[in-house]
C-alpha positions as MATLAB code, in Angstrom:
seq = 'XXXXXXXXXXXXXXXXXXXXXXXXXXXXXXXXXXXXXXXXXXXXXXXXXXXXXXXXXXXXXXXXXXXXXXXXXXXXXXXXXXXXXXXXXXXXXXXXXXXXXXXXXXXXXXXXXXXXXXXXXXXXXXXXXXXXXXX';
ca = [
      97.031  148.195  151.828;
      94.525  146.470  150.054;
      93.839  146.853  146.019;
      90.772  146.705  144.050;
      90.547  145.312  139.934;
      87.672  145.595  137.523;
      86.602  143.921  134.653;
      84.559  146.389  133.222;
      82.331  145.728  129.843;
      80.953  148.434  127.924;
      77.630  149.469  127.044;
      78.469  146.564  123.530;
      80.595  144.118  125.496;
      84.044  145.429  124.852;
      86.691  144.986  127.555;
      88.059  148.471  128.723;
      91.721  147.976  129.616;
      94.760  150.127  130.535;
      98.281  149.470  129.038;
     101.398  151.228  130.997;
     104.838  150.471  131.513;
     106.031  147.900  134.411;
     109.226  147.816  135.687;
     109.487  144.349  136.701;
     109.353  142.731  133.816;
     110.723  146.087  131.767;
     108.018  146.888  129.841;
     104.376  147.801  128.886;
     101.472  145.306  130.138;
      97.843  145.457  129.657;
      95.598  145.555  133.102;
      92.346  145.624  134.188;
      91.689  149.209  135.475;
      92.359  148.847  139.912;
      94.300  150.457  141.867;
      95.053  150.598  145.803;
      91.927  151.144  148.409;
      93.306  154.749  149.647;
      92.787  155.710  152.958;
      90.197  158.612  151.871;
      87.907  155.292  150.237;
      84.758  154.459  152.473;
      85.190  151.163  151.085;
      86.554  148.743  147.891;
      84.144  149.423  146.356;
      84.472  153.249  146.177;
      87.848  152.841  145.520;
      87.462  150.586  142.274;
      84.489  153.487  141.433;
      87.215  156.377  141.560;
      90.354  153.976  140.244;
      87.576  153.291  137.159;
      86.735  156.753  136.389;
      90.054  158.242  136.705;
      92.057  155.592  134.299;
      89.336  155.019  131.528;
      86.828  157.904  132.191;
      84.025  155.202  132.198;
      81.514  154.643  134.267;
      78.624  151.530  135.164;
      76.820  149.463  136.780;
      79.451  147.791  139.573;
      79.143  144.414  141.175;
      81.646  143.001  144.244;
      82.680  139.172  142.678;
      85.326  137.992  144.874;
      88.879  138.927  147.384;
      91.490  136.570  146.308;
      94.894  137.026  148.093;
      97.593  138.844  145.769;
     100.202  136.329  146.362;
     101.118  134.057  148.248;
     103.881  135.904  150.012;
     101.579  138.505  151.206;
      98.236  139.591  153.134;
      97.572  142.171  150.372;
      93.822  141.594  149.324;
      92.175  142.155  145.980;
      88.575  142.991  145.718;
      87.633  141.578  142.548;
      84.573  143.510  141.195;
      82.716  143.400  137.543;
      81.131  146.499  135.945;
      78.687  146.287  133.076;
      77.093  149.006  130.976;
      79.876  151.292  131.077;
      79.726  154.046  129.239;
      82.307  157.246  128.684;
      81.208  159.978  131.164;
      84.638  162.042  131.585;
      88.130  162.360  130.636;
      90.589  160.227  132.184;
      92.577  161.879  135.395;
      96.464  159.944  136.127;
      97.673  160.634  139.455;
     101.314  162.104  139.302;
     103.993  159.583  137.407;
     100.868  157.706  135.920;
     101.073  157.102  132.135;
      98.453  154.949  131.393;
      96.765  153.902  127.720;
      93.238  152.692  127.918;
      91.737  150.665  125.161;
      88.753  148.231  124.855;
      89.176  144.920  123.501;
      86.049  141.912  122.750;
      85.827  139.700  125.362;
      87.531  136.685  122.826;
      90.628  139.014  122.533;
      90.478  139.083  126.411;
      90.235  135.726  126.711;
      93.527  134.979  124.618;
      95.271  138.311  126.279;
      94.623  136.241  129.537;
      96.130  133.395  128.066;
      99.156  135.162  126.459;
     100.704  135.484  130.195;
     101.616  139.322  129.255;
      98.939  140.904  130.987;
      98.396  141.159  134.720;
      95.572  140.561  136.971;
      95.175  137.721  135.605;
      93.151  135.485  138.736;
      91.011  138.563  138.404;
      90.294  138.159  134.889;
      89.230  134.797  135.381;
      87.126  135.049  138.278;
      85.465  137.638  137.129;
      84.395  135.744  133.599;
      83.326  132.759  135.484;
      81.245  134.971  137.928;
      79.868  135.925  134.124;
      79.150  133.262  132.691;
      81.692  134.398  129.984;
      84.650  131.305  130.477;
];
């Protein structure tokens, strides 16, 4: 199915982020907030709304950037999507098994997180700063 990713920026330009462990490499990453477009979604769009909410209890004002392919060994799709003004409505809701961290970060500390190469959703990252004006 396809997935949806966020960069959302807070109501003073802070990256919100979510750290939780990845079994792949063995250990905790930071990520953009996303998630899988569920079959119960209208659309990406309400899907990266509800995967937003639920895993930083923020919401804002949401804008569909870009679908880049999530690699090149399959026809997974990410809707890349940017959120600005975000501001803390709610707690944060995990589905079952998630154990997820969520922290905010300035948008230079993004920058060299993105860099770092120990973070995912990276493509994302950058598509979505360029679609800001924020490279």
């Amino acid at each position: 199915r396809d997935a949806s990713c966020i960069l959302a920026l807070t109501e003073d330009n802070k990256v919100l982020l979510v750290s939780q462990y990845r079994p792949g490499p063995g250990k905790v990453l930071d990520e953009l907030p996303g998630g899988i477009v569920d079959p119960d979604d209208d659309n990406p769009e309400a899907a990266i709304k509800r995967e937003l909410l639920e895993e930083t209890g923020y919401e804002g004002d949401v804008e569909f950037v870009s679908e880049v392919y999530d690699d090149a060994y399959s026809t997974i799709v990410r809707h890349c999507f940017v959120a600005t003004n975000c501001r803390k409505v709610t707690d944060t809701e995990f589905s079952e098994g998630e154990y997820i961290e969520m922290k905010t970060v300035s948008i230079d500390e993004f920058r060299s997180l993105l860099r770092s190469g120990e973070m995912t959703d990276v493509e994302v990252g950058y598509r979505c700063l360029d679609y800001l004006g924020l490279l």
